[in-house]
PDB file of C-alpha atoms in Angstrom:
ATOM      1  CA  MET A   1    -175.668  76.889-117.769  1.00  0.00           C
ATOM      2  CA  ASN A   2    -176.200  73.972-115.417  1.00  0.00           C
ATOM      3  CA  ILE A   3    -178.976  71.736-116.713  1.00  0.00           C
ATOM      4  CA  ALA A   4    -180.566  68.887-114.743  1.00  0.00           C
ATOM      5  CA  LEU A   5    -182.261  65.930-116.475  1.00  0.00           C
ATOM      6  CA  MET A   6    -184.860  63.596-114.984  1.00  0.00           C
ATOM      7  CA  ALA A   7    -187.399  61.235-116.544  1.00  0.00           C
ATOM      8  CA  HIS A   8    -189.995  58.745-115.383  1.00  0.00           C
ATOM      9  CA  ASP A   9    -189.389  55.212-116.649  1.00  0.00           C
ATOM     10  CA  GLU A  10    -192.088  55.634-119.300  1.00  0.00           C
ATOM     11  CA  LYS A  11    -190.396  58.827-120.550  1.00  0.00           C
ATOM     12  CA  LYS A  12    -186.718  57.810-120.452  1.00  0.00           C
ATOM     13  CA  GLU A  13    -186.623  56.900-124.149  1.00  0.00           C
ATOM     14  CA  LEU A  14    -188.203  60.260-124.994  1.00  0.00           C
ATOM     15  CA  MET A  15    -185.492  61.998-122.933  1.00  0.00           C
ATOM     16  CA  VAL A  16    -182.814  60.024-124.774  1.00  0.00           C
ATOM     17  CA  GLN A  17    -184.293  60.982-128.154  1.00  0.00           C
ATOM     18  CA  PHE A  18    -184.587  64.618-127.071  1.00  0.00           C
ATOM     19  CA  CYS A  19    -180.947  64.689-125.991  1.00  0.00           C
ATOM     20  CA  ILE A  20    -179.833  63.044-129.245  1.00  0.00           C
ATOM     21  CA  ALA A  21    -181.740  65.685-131.213  1.00  0.00           C
ATOM     22  CA  TYR A  22    -180.307  68.576-129.203  1.00  0.00           C
ATOM     23  CA  CYS A  23    -176.883  67.125-128.404  1.00  0.00           C
ATOM     24  CA  GLY A  24    -175.123  70.052-130.080  1.00  0.00           C
ATOM     25  CA  ILE A  25    -176.810  72.557-127.785  1.00  0.00           C
ATOM     26  CA  LEU A  26    -176.599  70.447-124.632  1.00  0.00           C
ATOM     27  CA  SER A  27    -172.886  69.762-125.146  1.00  0.00           C
ATOM     28  CA  LYS A  28    -172.160  73.450-124.500  1.00  0.00           C
ATOM     29  CA  HIS A  29    -173.555  73.232-120.970  1.00  0.00           C
ATOM     30  CA  ASN A  30    -172.962  71.391-117.698  1.00  0.00           C
ATOM     31  CA  LEU A  31    -175.338  68.466-117.359  1.00  0.00           C
ATOM     32  CA  CYS A  32    -176.406  66.426-114.361  1.00  0.00           C
ATOM     33  CA  ALA A  33    -179.107  63.787-114.081  1.00  0.00           C
ATOM     34  CA  THR A  34    -180.643  61.158-111.906  1.00  0.00           C
ATOM     35  CA  GLY A  35    -178.729  57.892-112.259  1.00  0.00           C
ATOM     36  CA  THR A  36    -180.559  55.793-114.827  1.00  0.00           C
ATOM     37  CA  THR A  37    -181.594  58.757-116.964  1.00  0.00           C
ATOM     38  CA  GLY A  38    -178.031  60.074-116.960  1.00  0.00           C
ATOM     39  CA  LYS A  39    -176.599  56.683-117.852  1.00  0.00           C
ATOM     40  CA  LEU A  40    -179.006  56.157-120.757  1.00  0.00           C
ATOM     41  CA  VAL A  41    -178.512  59.658-122.167  1.00  0.00           C
ATOM     42  CA  SER A  42    -174.734  59.509-121.801  1.00  0.00           C
ATOM     43  CA  GLU A  43    -174.520  56.125-123.521  1.00  0.00           C
ATOM     44  CA  ALA A  44    -176.721  57.283-126.404  1.00  0.00           C
ATOM     45  CA  THR A  45    -175.135  60.696-126.930  1.00  0.00           C
ATOM     46  CA  GLY A  46    -171.623  60.630-125.506  1.00  0.00           C
ATOM     47  CA  LEU A  47    -172.506  63.708-123.450  1.00  0.00           C
ATOM     48  CA  LYS A  48    -170.628  64.159-120.188  1.00  0.00           C
ATOM     49  CA  ILE A  49    -173.239  63.984-117.423  1.00  0.00           C
ATOM     50  CA  GLN A  50    -172.750  64.095-113.675  1.00  0.00           C
ATOM     51  CA  GLN A  51    -174.909  61.226-112.457  1.00  0.00           C
ATOM     52  CA  PHE A  52    -176.676  61.301-109.123  1.00  0.00           C
ATOM     53  CA  LEU A  53    -178.534  58.436-107.450  1.00  0.00           C
ATOM     54  CA  SER A  54    -181.221  56.681-109.451  1.00  0.00           C
ATOM     55  CA  GLY A  55    -184.907  56.826-108.619  1.00  0.00           C
ATOM     56  CA  SER A  56    -184.816  53.311-107.219  1.00  0.00           C
ATOM     57  CA  GLN A  57    -182.235  54.486-104.692  1.00  0.00           C
ATOM     58  CA  GLY A  58    -184.538  57.346-103.785  1.00  0.00           C
ATOM     59  CA  GLY A  59    -182.090  60.209-103.668  1.00  0.00           C
ATOM     60  CA  GLY A  60    -181.302  61.611-107.109  1.00  0.00           C
ATOM     61  CA  ASP A  61    -184.280  63.959-107.089  1.00  0.00           C
ATOM     62  CA  GLN A  62    -183.244  65.181-103.633  1.00  0.00           C
ATOM     63  CA  GLN A  63    -179.683  65.750-104.826  1.00  0.00           C
ATOM     64  CA  ILE A  64    -181.002  67.835-107.724  1.00  0.00           C
ATOM     65  CA  GLY A  65    -183.350  69.658-105.332  1.00  0.00           C
ATOM     66  CA  ALA A  66    -180.410  70.543-103.093  1.00  0.00           C
ATOM     67  CA  ARG A  67    -178.552  71.946-106.107  1.00  0.00           C
ATOM     68  CA  ILE A  68    -181.597  74.014-107.042  1.00  0.00           C
ATOM     69  CA  ALA A  69    -181.848  75.362-103.484  1.00  0.00           C
ATOM     70  CA  CYS A  70    -178.166  76.364-103.642  1.00  0.00           C
ATOM     71  CA  ASN A  71    -178.651  78.102-107.030  1.00  0.00           C
ATOM     72  CA  GLU A  72    -176.481  75.530-108.783  1.00  0.00           C
ATOM     73  CA  ILE A  73    -179.102  74.502-111.377  1.00  0.00           C
ATOM     74  CA  ASP A  74    -180.256  76.915-114.084  1.00  0.00           C
ATOM     75  CA  LEU A  75    -182.717  74.706-115.982  1.00  0.00           C
ATOM     76  CA  LEU A  76    -184.613  71.504-115.178  1.00  0.00           C
ATOM     77  CA  LEU A  77    -185.894  69.084-117.809  1.00  0.00           C
ATOM     78  CA  MET A  78    -188.105  66.580-115.993  1.00  0.00           C
ATOM     79  CA  PHE A  79    -190.171  64.415-118.329  1.00  0.00           C
ATOM     80  CA  ARG A  80    -193.111  63.081-116.335  1.00  0.00           C
ATOM     81  CA  ASP A  81    -195.732  60.474-117.136  1.00  0.00           C
ATOM     82  CA  PRO A  82    -198.990  62.294-116.337  1.00  0.00           C
ATOM     83  CA  LEU A  83    -201.216  59.268-116.918  1.00  0.00           C
ATOM     84  CA  ASN A  84    -199.855  56.957-114.236  1.00  0.00           C
ATOM     85  CA  PRO A  85    -199.695  58.266-110.657  1.00  0.00           C
ATOM     86  CA  LYS A  86    -196.328  57.710-109.000  1.00  0.00           C
ATOM     87  CA  PRO A  87    -195.702  57.080-105.315  1.00  0.00           C
ATOM     88  CA  HIS A  88    -192.968  59.726-105.377  1.00  0.00           C
ATOM     89  CA  GLU A  89    -195.219  62.510-106.748  1.00  0.00           C
ATOM     90  CA  PRO A  90    -195.080  64.501-103.491  1.00  0.00           C
ATOM     91  CA  LYS A  91    -191.283  64.663-103.817  1.00  0.00           C
ATOM     92  CA  GLU A  92    -191.622  65.822-107.415  1.00  0.00           C
ATOM     93  CA  ASN A  93    -194.093  68.496-106.363  1.00  0.00           C
ATOM     94  CA  ASN A  94    -191.525  69.718-103.848  1.00  0.00           C
ATOM     95  CA  LEU A  95    -188.936  69.841-106.640  1.00  0.00           C
ATOM     96  CA  LEU A  96    -191.293  71.898-108.811  1.00  0.00           C
ATOM     97  CA  ARG A  97    -191.983  74.181-105.857  1.00  0.00           C
ATOM     98  CA  LEU A  98    -188.234  74.727-105.429  1.00  0.00           C
ATOM     99  CA  CYS A  99    -188.006  75.683-109.097  1.00  0.00           C
ATOM    100  CA  ASP A 100    -190.789  78.218-108.588  1.00  0.00           C
ATOM    101  CA  VAL A 101    -189.145  79.674-105.483  1.00  0.00           C
ATOM    102  CA  HIS A 102    -185.743  79.989-107.176  1.00  0.00           C
ATOM    103  CA  ASN A 103    -187.056  81.049-110.618  1.00  0.00           C
ATOM    104  CA  ILE A 104    -185.702  77.976-112.381  1.00  0.00           C
ATOM    105  CA  PRO A 105    -187.214  77.303-115.818  1.00  0.00           C
ATOM    106  CA  VAL A 106    -188.620  73.778-115.843  1.00  0.00           C
ATOM    107  CA  ALA A 107    -190.064  71.575-118.565  1.00  0.00           C
ATOM    108  CA  THR A 108    -192.172  68.544-117.717  1.00  0.00           C
ATOM    109  CA  ASN A 109    -192.976  67.619-121.317  1.00  0.00           C
ATOM    110  CA  ILE A 110    -191.336  67.577-124.740  1.00  0.00           C
ATOM    111  CA  ALA A 111    -193.112  70.683-126.053  1.00  0.00           C
ATOM    112  CA  THR A 112    -191.913  72.890-123.215  1.00  0.00           C
ATOM    113  CA  ALA A 113    -188.447  71.325-123.312  1.00  0.00           C
ATOM    114  CA  GLU A 114    -188.105  72.207-126.989  1.00  0.00           C
ATOM    115  CA  ALA A 115    -189.236  75.782-126.336  1.00  0.00           C
ATOM    116  CA  LEU A 116    -186.664  76.115-123.545  1.00  0.00           C
ATOM    117  CA  ILE A 117    -183.839  74.522-125.527  1.00  0.00           C
ATOM    118  CA  HIS A 118    -184.442  76.895-128.449  1.00  0.00           C
ATOM    119  CA  SER A 119    -184.495  79.835-126.017  1.00  0.00           C
ATOM    120  CA  LEU A 120    -181.248  78.558-124.548  1.00  0.00           C
ATOM    121  CA  GLU A 121    -179.689  78.357-128.000  1.00  0.00           C
ATOM    122  CA  ARG A 122    -180.733  81.959-128.773  1.00  0.00           C
ATOM    123  CA  GLY A 123    -179.373  83.177-125.440  1.00  0.00           C
ATOM    124  CA  ASP A 124    -182.801  84.165-124.125  1.00  0.00           C
ATOM    125  CA  LEU A 125    -182.374  82.316-120.817  1.00  0.00           C
ATOM    126  CA  ASP A 126    -179.806  84.657-119.314  1.00  0.00           C
ATOM    127  CA  TRP A 127    -182.559  85.632-116.884  1.00  0.00           C
ATOM    128  CA  ARG A 128    -180.295  85.624-113.805  1.00  0.00           C
ATOM    129  CA  ASP A 129    -178.681  88.828-115.083  1.00  0.00           C
ATOM    130  CA  ILE A 130    -182.139  90.408-115.171  1.00  0.00           C
ATOM    131  CA  VAL A 131    -183.265  89.102-111.757  1.00  0.00           C
ATOM    132  CA  ASN A 132    -179.876  89.683-110.059  1.00  0.00           C
ATOM    133  CA  PRO A 133    -178.091  92.490-111.927  1.00  0.00           C
ATOM    134  CA  LYS A 134    -174.392  92.803-111.233  1.00  0.00           C
TER     135      LYS A 134
END
């Protein structure tokens, strides 16, 4: 599966810790991430991650959104800080909308991410075969 990783600044360390904990599962999949998140996770875990632009460059979320629109992302882990409004929230809402339109499982917090990663490990997320039978 193709898994995209994103995290607000306040949640980057949580994403790193999550990826360390589930490195064995994540290593079996293709990973991409926004720039800083990808760099931090890769350095901490040794995972191979395709890195897009960082949030400060304003394009990594759009690059991931384009991949979602082209059915090139199967799962999005986007750890958000719900307590501090961000100026780029409208762009994130568009990203979440794309996930809804294209039936992409998305986690915006650690609890949902763990549920999805365990489902992934069990093979429960082969939903594309159900939605688009061959």
